[in-house]
């Protein structure tokens, strides 16, 4: 099993550009999550999904969109990139909710918006 | 409100010394508590978790944590630190109930290990 994979590993965007961060898991997990990590701030939840076709906002959803058309994939879309979106983005999954189950994390995508 | 506090942003210990990383939580019900570790350039990995029962829980890599309800704490310990333990450590509480089932993370403690 590859676990949780994320692409790309690094990306530089110009202000106003758009991009999609890809996330795939091969563990047949129902729940998937997107976090952003900023220095000294821990991880903040952007969006999550409890199954294919179902998504919901986390703490910091503004400027992002998600979709979950399959169990395996949970892409994160950035529209009109802003410098405030410079961060490291982590995708994670768990079989059931992360509140009482182990989450498995991808290696992260480091995004810089200039 | 549910929250997790890790009061130490950065800790340096000598290799072979003991380690304690502090974590305090605020949660209205019985908490589910986790410690995750993030090695440089990597995603997070679960070290250990507490749901119920014995308040001293053992994890991977020789780590343990003790749940103290009276102090709202879940401190992480290791008797003898190895250089490979240098990483960032995150405490988290599981927020459960209704449509919500997710983790609330602390801000992390960065551990440096001196030779």
Tab-separated table of C-alpha atoms in Angstrom:
chain	number	residue	atom	x	y	z
A	1	UNK	CA	0.000	0.000	0.000
A	2	UNK	CA	1.197	3.470	-0.860
A	3	UNK	CA	-0.945	5.009	1.914
A	4	UNK	CA	-1.738	8.690	1.306
A	5	UNK	CA	-0.013	10.307	-1.650
A	6	UNK	CA	0.049	13.998	-2.507
A	7	UNK	CA	1.158	15.851	-5.612
A	8	UNK	CA	2.958	18.094	-6.226
A	9	UNK	CA	5.563	18.230	-3.443
A	10	UNK	CA	6.422	21.859	-4.128
A	11	UNK	CA	4.780	24.627	-6.099
A	12	UNK	CA	5.238	28.349	-6.607
A	13	UNK	CA	2.199	30.325	-7.741
A	14	UNK	CA	1.738	33.911	-8.742
A	15	UNK	CA	-0.991	35.957	-7.083
A	16	UNK	CA	-4.310	35.286	-8.806
A	17	UNK	CA	-3.349	31.941	-10.303
A	18	UNK	CA	-5.284	28.777	-9.560
A	19	UNK	CA	-4.175	25.235	-8.902
A	20	UNK	CA	-5.334	21.860	-7.648
A	21	UNK	CA	-3.534	19.887	-4.976
A	22	UNK	CA	-4.054	16.189	-5.517
A	23	UNK	CA	-4.575	13.622	-2.759
A	24	UNK	CA	-5.130	9.894	-3.140
A	25	UNK	CA	-5.397	7.123	-0.567
A	26	UNK	CA	-5.447	3.382	-1.212
A	27	UNK	CA	-6.633	2.218	2.214
A	28	UNK	CA	-10.362	2.381	1.426
A	29	UNK	CA	-10.815	5.027	4.116
A	30	UNK	CA	-14.126	6.788	4.377
A	31	UNK	CA	-12.875	10.026	5.932
A	32	UNK	CA	-10.436	12.400	4.285
A	33	UNK	CA	-9.104	15.757	5.490
A	34	UNK	CA	-7.147	18.740	4.243
A	35	UNK	CA	-5.004	20.721	6.689
A	36	UNK	CA	-2.690	23.658	6.358
A	37	UNK	CA	0.330	24.049	8.590
A	38	UNK	CA	1.853	27.423	9.326
A	39	UNK	CA	4.869	27.957	11.616
A	40	UNK	CA	3.860	28.091	15.271
A	41	UNK	CA	0.176	27.560	14.423
A	42	UNK	CA	-0.166	23.808	14.360
A	43	UNK	CA	-2.541	22.270	11.845
A	44	UNK	CA	-5.758	23.954	10.825
A	45	UNK	CA	-8.537	21.994	9.157
A	46	UNK	CA	-9.591	23.380	5.785
A	47	UNK	CA	-12.162	20.848	4.548
A	48	UNK	CA	-13.082	17.278	5.251
A	49	UNK	CA	-15.168	14.517	3.733
A	50	UNK	CA	-16.979	11.612	5.364
A	51	UNK	CA	-17.461	9.701	2.129
A	52	UNK	CA	-17.773	10.043	-1.622
A	53	UNK	CA	-20.031	12.941	-2.533
A	54	UNK	CA	-20.019	14.462	0.962
A	55	UNK	CA	-17.782	17.358	2.000
A	56	UNK	CA	-17.879	19.961	4.746
A	57	UNK	CA	-15.974	23.039	5.839
A	58	UNK	CA	-13.381	23.053	8.558
A	59	UNK	CA	-11.900	26.006	10.455
A	60	UNK	CA	-10.298	27.868	7.521
A	61	UNK	CA	-12.181	27.118	4.271
A	62	UNK	CA	-12.113	30.557	2.646
A	63	UNK	CA	-10.272	30.594	-0.683
A	64	UNK	CA	-10.464	26.823	-1.128
A	65	UNK	CA	-12.798	24.266	-2.643
A	66	UNK	CA	-12.926	20.481	-2.580
A	67	UNK	CA	-14.719	17.613	-4.232
A	68	UNK	CA	-14.961	13.904	-3.459
A	69	UNK	CA	-16.183	11.983	-6.465
A	70	UNK	CA	-14.492	8.722	-5.443
A	71	UNK	CA	-13.452	7.117	-2.164
A	72	UNK	CA	-9.791	7.359	-3.140
A	73	UNK	CA	-9.411	10.974	-4.273
A	74	UNK	CA	-9.891	14.274	-2.465
A	75	UNK	CA	-8.452	17.195	-4.478
A	76	UNK	CA	-8.124	20.685	-2.997
A	77	UNK	CA	-8.659	23.604	-5.347
A	78	UNK	CA	-7.172	27.054	-4.794
A	79	UNK	CA	-8.857	29.802	-6.771
A	80	UNK	CA	-7.214	33.216	-7.106
A	81	UNK	CA	-4.145	32.408	-5.012
A	82	UNK	CA	-3.120	34.967	-2.385
A	83	UNK	CA	0.109	35.329	-0.344
A	84	UNK	CA	-1.867	34.318	2.764
A	85	UNK	CA	-2.209	30.853	1.221
A	86	UNK	CA	1.541	30.278	1.402
A	87	UNK	CA	1.711	27.228	3.629
A	88	UNK	CA	2.348	23.503	3.816
A	89	UNK	CA	-0.743	21.486	2.968
A	90	UNK	CA	-1.375	18.019	4.330
A	91	UNK	CA	-3.969	15.513	3.254
A	92	UNK	CA	-4.993	12.814	5.708
A	93	UNK	CA	-7.405	9.917	5.875
A	94	UNK	CA	-8.953	7.626	8.447
A	95	UNK	CA	-11.315	4.681	8.233
A	96	UNK	CA	-13.788	6.395	10.485
A	97	UNK	CA	-13.726	9.866	12.043
A	98	UNK	CA	-10.362	11.197	13.192
A	99	UNK	CA	-11.785	12.081	16.579
A	100	UNK	CA	-11.488	8.471	17.645
A	101	UNK	CA	-9.372	6.817	14.956
A	102	UNK	CA	-5.800	7.040	13.746
A	103	UNK	CA	-5.248	9.460	10.887
A	104	UNK	CA	-2.755	8.688	8.158
A	105	UNK	CA	-0.994	11.669	6.631
A	106	UNK	CA	0.512	12.331	3.250
A	107	UNK	CA	3.999	13.871	2.919
A	108	UNK	CA	2.656	17.365	2.267
A	109	UNK	CA	2.717	20.004	-0.457
A	110	UNK	CA	4.747	23.147	0.127
A	111	UNK	CA	3.066	26.057	-1.637
A	112	UNK	CA	4.464	29.544	-2.050
A	113	UNK	CA	2.360	32.384	-3.484
A	114	UNK	CA	4.338	35.379	-4.711
B	1	UNK	CA	-14.595	25.590	23.623
B	2	UNK	CA	-12.408	22.647	22.739
B	3	UNK	CA	-8.721	23.439	22.639
B	4	UNK	CA	-5.248	22.027	23.147
B	5	UNK	CA	-2.333	23.937	24.621
B	6	UNK	CA	1.293	22.972	24.279
B	7	UNK	CA	3.123	25.556	26.377
B	8	UNK	CA	6.627	24.722	25.159
B	9	UNK	CA	7.332	25.887	21.620
B	10	UNK	CA	10.910	24.602	21.526
B	11	UNK	CA	12.793	22.178	23.805
B	12	UNK	CA	16.410	21.063	23.630
B	13	UNK	CA	17.617	17.959	25.460
B	14	UNK	CA	20.855	16.013	25.458
B	15	UNK	CA	20.943	12.560	23.955
B	16	UNK	CA	20.270	9.992	26.674
B	17	UNK	CA	18.410	12.451	28.885
B	18	UNK	CA	14.769	12.051	29.832
B	19	UNK	CA	12.040	14.001	28.103
B	20	UNK	CA	8.640	15.349	29.060
B	21	UNK	CA	6.470	17.330	26.648
B	22	UNK	CA	3.487	19.086	28.142
B	23	UNK	CA	-0.057	19.088	26.831
B	24	UNK	CA	-3.207	20.567	28.373
B	25	UNK	CA	-6.646	20.226	26.871
B	26	UNK	CA	-10.084	21.708	27.233
B	27	UNK	CA	-12.962	19.417	26.315
B	28	UNK	CA	-16.450	19.131	27.744
B	29	UNK	CA	-16.767	15.356	27.724
B	30	UNK	CA	-14.374	12.461	28.221
B	31	UNK	CA	-11.508	13.298	25.883
B	32	UNK	CA	-9.905	11.087	23.300
B	33	UNK	CA	-6.265	12.195	23.254
B	34	UNK	CA	-3.481	11.677	20.760
B	35	UNK	CA	0.188	12.433	20.278
B	36	UNK	CA	1.512	12.703	16.726
B	37	UNK	CA	5.126	13.188	15.620
B	38	UNK	CA	6.335	14.981	12.510
B	39	UNK	CA	9.866	14.292	11.344
B	40	UNK	CA	11.479	16.975	9.175
B	41	UNK	CA	9.893	17.158	5.734
B	42	UNK	CA	7.374	14.421	6.553
B	43	UNK	CA	3.723	14.066	7.366
B	44	UNK	CA	2.476	13.281	10.859
B	45	UNK	CA	2.606	9.809	12.393
B	46	UNK	CA	0.607	8.565	15.377
B	47	UNK	CA	2.733	7.926	18.491
B	48	UNK	CA	0.004	6.898	20.909
B	49	UNK	CA	-3.586	7.504	21.911
B	50	UNK	CA	-5.773	7.419	25.003
B	51	UNK	CA	-9.455	6.575	24.871
B	52	UNK	CA	-10.209	4.996	28.249
B	53	UNK	CA	-8.860	2.574	30.833
B	54	UNK	CA	-5.303	2.641	32.108
B	55	UNK	CA	-4.217	6.268	32.289
B	56	UNK	CA	-0.631	5.435	31.346
B	57	UNK	CA	-0.442	4.508	27.680
B	58	UNK	CA	2.482	3.125	25.762
B	59	UNK	CA	3.282	4.088	22.213
B	60	UNK	CA	5.787	3.463	19.500
B	61	UNK	CA	9.491	4.360	19.677
B	62	UNK	CA	9.564	3.986	23.469
B	63	UNK	CA	7.210	6.883	24.220
B	64	UNK	CA	4.511	6.901	26.875
B	65	UNK	CA	1.921	9.406	28.017
B	66	UNK	CA	-0.125	9.815	31.159
B	67	UNK	CA	-3.688	11.102	31.244
B	68	UNK	CA	-4.475	13.174	34.348
B	69	UNK	CA	-8.094	14.240	34.395
B	70	UNK	CA	-7.674	16.454	37.467
B	71	UNK	CA	-5.013	18.492	35.664
B	72	UNK	CA	-6.535	18.254	32.161
B	73	UNK	CA	-3.144	17.064	30.993
B	74	UNK	CA	-1.724	14.406	28.719
B	75	UNK	CA	2.059	14.755	28.924
B	76	UNK	CA	4.383	12.767	26.703
B	77	UNK	CA	7.494	11.151	28.189
B	78	UNK	CA	10.519	9.172	27.160
B	79	UNK	CA	13.156	7.932	29.628
B	80	UNK	CA	16.137	8.248	27.271
B	81	UNK	CA	16.083	10.373	24.147
B	82	UNK	CA	17.826	9.321	20.942
B	83	UNK	CA	19.093	11.702	18.259
B	84	UNK	CA	16.444	10.323	15.888
B	85	UNK	CA	13.706	11.676	18.193
B	86	UNK	CA	14.415	15.216	16.968
B	87	UNK	CA	11.090	16.217	15.437
B	88	UNK	CA	7.969	18.253	16.076
B	89	UNK	CA	5.392	16.759	18.407
B	90	UNK	CA	1.684	17.537	18.317
B	91	UNK	CA	-0.897	16.809	20.965
B	92	UNK	CA	-4.504	16.572	19.785
B	93	UNK	CA	-7.970	16.016	21.208
B	94	UNK	CA	-10.663	14.193	19.268
B	95	UNK	CA	-13.779	16.292	18.809
B	96	UNK	CA	-16.729	13.943	18.447
B	97	UNK	CA	-20.474	14.259	18.392
B	98	UNK	CA	-23.158	14.778	15.787
B	99	UNK	CA	-21.673	15.528	12.389
B	100	UNK	CA	-18.336	16.434	13.929
B	101	UNK	CA	-15.555	13.909	14.189
B	102	UNK	CA	-12.136	15.462	13.811
B	103	UNK	CA	-8.953	16.370	15.611
B	104	UNK	CA	-8.075	19.637	17.263
B	105	UNK	CA	-4.321	20.064	17.305
B	106	UNK	CA	-2.048	21.994	19.606
B	107	UNK	CA	0.551	24.308	18.121
B	108	UNK	CA	3.338	21.765	18.490
B	109	UNK	CA	6.639	21.432	20.373
B	110	UNK	CA	9.845	21.316	18.399
B	111	UNK	CA	12.374	18.971	19.981
B	112	UNK	CA	16.081	19.352	19.344
B	113	UNK	CA	18.532	16.700	20.582
B	114	UNK	CA	22.108	17.642	21.449
B	115	UNK	CA	24.858	15.029	21.094
